[in-house]
Short mmCIF file of C-alpha atoms and ligand atoms in Angstrom, two decimals:
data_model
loop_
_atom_site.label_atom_id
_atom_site.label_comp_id
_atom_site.label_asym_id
_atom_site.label_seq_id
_atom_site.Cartn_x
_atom_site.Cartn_y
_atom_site.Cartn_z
CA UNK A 1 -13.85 15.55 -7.12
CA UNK A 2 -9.83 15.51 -7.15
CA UNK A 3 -7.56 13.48 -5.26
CA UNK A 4 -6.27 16.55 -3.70
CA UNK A 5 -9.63 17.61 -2.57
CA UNK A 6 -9.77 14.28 -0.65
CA UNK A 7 -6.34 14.96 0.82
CA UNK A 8 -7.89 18.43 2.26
CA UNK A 9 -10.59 16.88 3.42
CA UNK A 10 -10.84 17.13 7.74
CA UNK A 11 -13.46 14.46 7.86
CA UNK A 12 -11.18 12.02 6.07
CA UNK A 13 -8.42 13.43 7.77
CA UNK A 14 -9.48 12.82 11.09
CA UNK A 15 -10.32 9.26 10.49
CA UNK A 16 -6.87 8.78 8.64
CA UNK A 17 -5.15 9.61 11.83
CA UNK A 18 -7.18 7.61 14.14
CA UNK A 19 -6.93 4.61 12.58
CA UNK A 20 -3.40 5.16 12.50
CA UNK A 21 -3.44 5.67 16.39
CA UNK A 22 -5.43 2.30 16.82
CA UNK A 23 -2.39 0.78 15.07
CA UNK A 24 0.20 2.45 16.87
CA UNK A 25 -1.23 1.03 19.98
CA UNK A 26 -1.24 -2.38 19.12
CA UNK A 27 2.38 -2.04 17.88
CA UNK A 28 2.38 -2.00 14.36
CA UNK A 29 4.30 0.20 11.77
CA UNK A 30 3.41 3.62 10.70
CA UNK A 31 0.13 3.68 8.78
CA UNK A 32 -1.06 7.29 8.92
CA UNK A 33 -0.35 10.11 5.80
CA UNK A 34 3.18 9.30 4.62
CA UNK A 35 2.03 5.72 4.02
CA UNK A 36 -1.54 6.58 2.44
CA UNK A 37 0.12 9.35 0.91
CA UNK A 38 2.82 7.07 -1.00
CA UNK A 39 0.30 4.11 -1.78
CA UNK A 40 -1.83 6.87 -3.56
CA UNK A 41 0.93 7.94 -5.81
CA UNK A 42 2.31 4.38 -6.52
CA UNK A 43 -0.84 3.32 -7.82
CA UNK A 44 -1.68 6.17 -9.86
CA UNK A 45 2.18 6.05 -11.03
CA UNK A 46 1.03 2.31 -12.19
CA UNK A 47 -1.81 3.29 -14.09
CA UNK A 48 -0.88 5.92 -15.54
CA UNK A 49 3.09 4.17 -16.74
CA UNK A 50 0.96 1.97 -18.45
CA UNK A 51 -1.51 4.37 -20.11
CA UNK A 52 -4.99 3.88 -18.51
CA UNK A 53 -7.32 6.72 -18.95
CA UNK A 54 -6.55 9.95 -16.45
CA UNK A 55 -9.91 9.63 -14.38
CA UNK A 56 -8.89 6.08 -13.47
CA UNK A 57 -5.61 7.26 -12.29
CA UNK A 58 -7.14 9.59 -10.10
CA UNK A 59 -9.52 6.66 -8.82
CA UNK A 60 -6.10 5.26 -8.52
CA UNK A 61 -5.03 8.02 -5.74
CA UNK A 62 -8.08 8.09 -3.82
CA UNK A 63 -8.39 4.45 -3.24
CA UNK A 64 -5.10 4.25 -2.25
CA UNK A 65 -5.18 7.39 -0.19
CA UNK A 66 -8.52 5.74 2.05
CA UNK A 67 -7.34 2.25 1.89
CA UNK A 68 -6.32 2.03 5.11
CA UNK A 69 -9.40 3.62 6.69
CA UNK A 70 -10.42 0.80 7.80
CA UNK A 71 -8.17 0.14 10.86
CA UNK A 72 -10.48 3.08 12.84
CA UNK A 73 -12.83 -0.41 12.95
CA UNK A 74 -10.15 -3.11 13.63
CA UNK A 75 -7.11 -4.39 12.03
CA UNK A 76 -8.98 -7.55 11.63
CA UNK A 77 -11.04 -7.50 7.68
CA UNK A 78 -10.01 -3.78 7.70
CA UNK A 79 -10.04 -4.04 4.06
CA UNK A 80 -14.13 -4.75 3.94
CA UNK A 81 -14.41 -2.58 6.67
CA UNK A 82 -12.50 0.13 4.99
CA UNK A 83 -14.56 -0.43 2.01
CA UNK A 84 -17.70 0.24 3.43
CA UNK A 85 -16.17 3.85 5.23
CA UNK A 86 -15.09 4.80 1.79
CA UNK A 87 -18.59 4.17 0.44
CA UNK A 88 -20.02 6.29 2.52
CA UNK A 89 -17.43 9.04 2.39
CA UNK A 90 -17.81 8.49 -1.42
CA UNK A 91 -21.37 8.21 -1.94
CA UNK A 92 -21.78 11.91 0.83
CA UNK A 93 -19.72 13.61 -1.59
CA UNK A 94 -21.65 12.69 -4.85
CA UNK A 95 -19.11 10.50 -6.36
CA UNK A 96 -20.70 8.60 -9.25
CA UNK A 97 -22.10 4.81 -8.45
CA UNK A 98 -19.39 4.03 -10.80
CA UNK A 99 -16.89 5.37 -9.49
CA UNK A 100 -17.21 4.53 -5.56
CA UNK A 101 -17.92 0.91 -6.95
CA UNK A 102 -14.00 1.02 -8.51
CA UNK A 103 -12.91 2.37 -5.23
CA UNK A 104 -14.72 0.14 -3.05
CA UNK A 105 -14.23 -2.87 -4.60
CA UNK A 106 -10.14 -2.06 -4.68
CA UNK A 107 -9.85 -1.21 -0.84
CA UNK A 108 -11.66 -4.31 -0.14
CA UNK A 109 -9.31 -6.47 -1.93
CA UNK A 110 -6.08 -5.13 -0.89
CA UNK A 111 -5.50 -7.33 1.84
CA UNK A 112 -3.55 -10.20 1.72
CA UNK A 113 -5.90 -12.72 3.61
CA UNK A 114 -8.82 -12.59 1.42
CA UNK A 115 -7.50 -9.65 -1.42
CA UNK A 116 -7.52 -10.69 -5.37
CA UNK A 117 -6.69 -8.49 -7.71
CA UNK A 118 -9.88 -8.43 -9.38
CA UNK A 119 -9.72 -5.15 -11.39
CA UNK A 120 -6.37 -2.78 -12.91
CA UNK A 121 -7.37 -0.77 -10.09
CA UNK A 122 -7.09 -3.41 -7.05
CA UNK A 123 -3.93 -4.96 -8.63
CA UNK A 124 -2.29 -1.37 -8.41
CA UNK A 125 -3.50 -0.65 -5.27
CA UNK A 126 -2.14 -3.93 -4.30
CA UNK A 127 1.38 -3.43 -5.55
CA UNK A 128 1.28 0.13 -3.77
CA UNK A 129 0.71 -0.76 -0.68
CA UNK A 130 2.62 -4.44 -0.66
CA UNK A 131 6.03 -2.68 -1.85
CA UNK A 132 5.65 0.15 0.78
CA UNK A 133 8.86 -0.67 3.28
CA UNK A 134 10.69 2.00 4.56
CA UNK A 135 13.32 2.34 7.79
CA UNK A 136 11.18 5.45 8.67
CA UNK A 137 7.62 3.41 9.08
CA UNK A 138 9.11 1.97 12.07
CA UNK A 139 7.92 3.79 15.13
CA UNK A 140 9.48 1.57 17.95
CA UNK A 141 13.15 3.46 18.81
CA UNK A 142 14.52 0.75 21.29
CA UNK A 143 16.37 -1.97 18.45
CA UNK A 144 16.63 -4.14 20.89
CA UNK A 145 13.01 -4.80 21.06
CA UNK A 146 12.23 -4.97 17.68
CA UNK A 147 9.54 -7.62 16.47
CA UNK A 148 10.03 -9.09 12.59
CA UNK A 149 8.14 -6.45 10.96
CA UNK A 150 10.15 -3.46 12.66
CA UNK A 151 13.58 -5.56 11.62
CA UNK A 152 12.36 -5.72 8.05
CA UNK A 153 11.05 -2.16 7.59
CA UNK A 154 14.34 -1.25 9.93
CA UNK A 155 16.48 -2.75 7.33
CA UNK A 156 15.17 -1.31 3.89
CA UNK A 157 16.15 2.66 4.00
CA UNK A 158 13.29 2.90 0.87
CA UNK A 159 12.16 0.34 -1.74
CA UNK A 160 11.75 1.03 -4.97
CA UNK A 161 8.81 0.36 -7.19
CA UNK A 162 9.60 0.61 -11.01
CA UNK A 163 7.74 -0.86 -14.39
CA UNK A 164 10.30 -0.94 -17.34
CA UNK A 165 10.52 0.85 -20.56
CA UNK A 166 9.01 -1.60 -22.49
CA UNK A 167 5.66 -2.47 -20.07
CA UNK A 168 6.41 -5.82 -19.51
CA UNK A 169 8.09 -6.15 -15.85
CA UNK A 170 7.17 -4.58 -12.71
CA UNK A 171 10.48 -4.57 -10.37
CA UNK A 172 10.52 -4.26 -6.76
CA UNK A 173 13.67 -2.93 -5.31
CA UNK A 174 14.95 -3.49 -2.36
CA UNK A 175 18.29 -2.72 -0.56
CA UNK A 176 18.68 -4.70 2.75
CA UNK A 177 20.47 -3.74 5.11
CA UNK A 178 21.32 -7.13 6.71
CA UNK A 179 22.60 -6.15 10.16
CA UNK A 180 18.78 -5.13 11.15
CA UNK A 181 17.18 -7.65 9.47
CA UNK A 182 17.93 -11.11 7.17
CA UNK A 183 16.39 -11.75 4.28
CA UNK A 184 14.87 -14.87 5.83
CA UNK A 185 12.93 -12.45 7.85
CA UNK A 186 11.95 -10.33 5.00
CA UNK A 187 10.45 -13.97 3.25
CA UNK A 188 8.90 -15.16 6.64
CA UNK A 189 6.54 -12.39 6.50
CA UNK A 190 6.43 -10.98 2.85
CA UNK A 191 5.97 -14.51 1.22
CA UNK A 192 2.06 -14.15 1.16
CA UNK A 193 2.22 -10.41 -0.08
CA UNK A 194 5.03 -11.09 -2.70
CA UNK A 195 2.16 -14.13 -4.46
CA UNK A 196 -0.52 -11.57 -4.54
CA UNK A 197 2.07 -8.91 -5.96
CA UNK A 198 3.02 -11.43 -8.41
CA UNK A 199 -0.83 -12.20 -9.46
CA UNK A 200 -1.80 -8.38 -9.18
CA UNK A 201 1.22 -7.59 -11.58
CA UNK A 202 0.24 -10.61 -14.63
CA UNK A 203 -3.70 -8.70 -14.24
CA UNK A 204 -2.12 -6.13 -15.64
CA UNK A 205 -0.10 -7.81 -18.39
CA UNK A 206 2.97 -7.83 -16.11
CA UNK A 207 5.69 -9.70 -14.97
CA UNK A 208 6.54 -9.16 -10.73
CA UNK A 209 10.17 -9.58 -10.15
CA UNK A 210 11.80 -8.67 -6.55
CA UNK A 211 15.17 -7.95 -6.02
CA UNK A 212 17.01 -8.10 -3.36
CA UNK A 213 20.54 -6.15 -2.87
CA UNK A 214 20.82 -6.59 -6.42
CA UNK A 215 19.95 -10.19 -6.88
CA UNK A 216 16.77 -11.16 -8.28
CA UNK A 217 14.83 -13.28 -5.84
CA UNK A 218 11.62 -13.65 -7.96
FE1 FE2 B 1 -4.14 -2.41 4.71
FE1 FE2 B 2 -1.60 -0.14 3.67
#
């Protein structure tokens, strides 16, 4: 079973995009197929940059691609709760034990409150989805009632997640536009996420480093 053949999918599908609807009506960013869609690649572009086996990349994609699943239940624990949709989702289309157990555990440690990077996989699921800001997540269209989170994804047109040449530093990118958002706002509410970057990066024999319009922050 292929990451693509999760993408086409219409049970999956269907839950993707009400789970996103859930979070549209309580106000938050976008969190429907361009975000899944980009977490899934990130994390398979992290395992694979650093040369883990192909099959675990393609863990990679799924996990990332159902991590959000779990808002259909409630933002609140939506990693655990998303963990135990993607079990069953897993286990109905004969994934091996092994293999929904490296998915499930991932998605249900992606979450800043109570997510470690306790696997490769988890830790590059967790830099996926942490580094995903974007001007275009924000769905709110009146700036003038923008909360912090829709001034910080406002004011980054795309970040950019990159691991160097030599495998030793993961760099987060991001150019910040500072008439939509400061970067005290951006460290109000990335502070927690940026720790659990930095410990998700060293369990994978990597060094986290953020920059921010070209100046390196961490
Ligand atoms: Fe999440
Ligand atoms: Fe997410």
């Amino acid at each position: 079973m292929t990451y693509q053949e999760i993408r086409d999918n219409e049970e999956i599908s269907t839950y993707i995009r009400q789970a996103d609807m859930s979070l549209s009506a309580l106000g938050f960013t976008e969190h429907s197929f361009a975000h899944v869609t980009i977490v899934a690649e990130k994390a398979g572009y992290i395992l694979q940059t650093l040369g883990y086996d192909k099959r675990l990349v393609e863990l990679a994609k799924i996990a990332g691609y159902l991590h959000d699943i779990g808002n259909l239940v409630n933002r609140e624990e939506h990693s655990q709760s998303g963990a135990i949709i993607a079990f069953r989702i897993l286990d109905h289309l004969n994934f091996p034990p092994e293999e929904v157990g490296l998915i499930v555990t991932a998605i249900g440690n992606h979450d800043e409150g109570t997510g470690v990077p306790v696997s490769p996989l988890a830790a590059a699921l967790i830099l996926a989805d942490k580094s995903d800001v974007r001007r275009n997540r924000v769905r709110n269209q009146d700036k003038s009632t923008f909360d912090i989170h829709d001034r910080v994804n406002y004011s980054v047109k795309k970040a950019e997640l990159k691991i160097n040449e030599a495998h030793t530093i993961i760099k987060l990118k991001l150019p910040v536009d500072t008439r939509y958002g400061s970067v005290m706002d951006y460290f109000e509410i990335f502070m927690q996420r940026m720790i659990l970057c930095r410990k998700a990066a060293e369990k994978l024999g990597l060094q986290f480093k953020l920059m921010i319009n070209e100046q390196q922050l961490i």
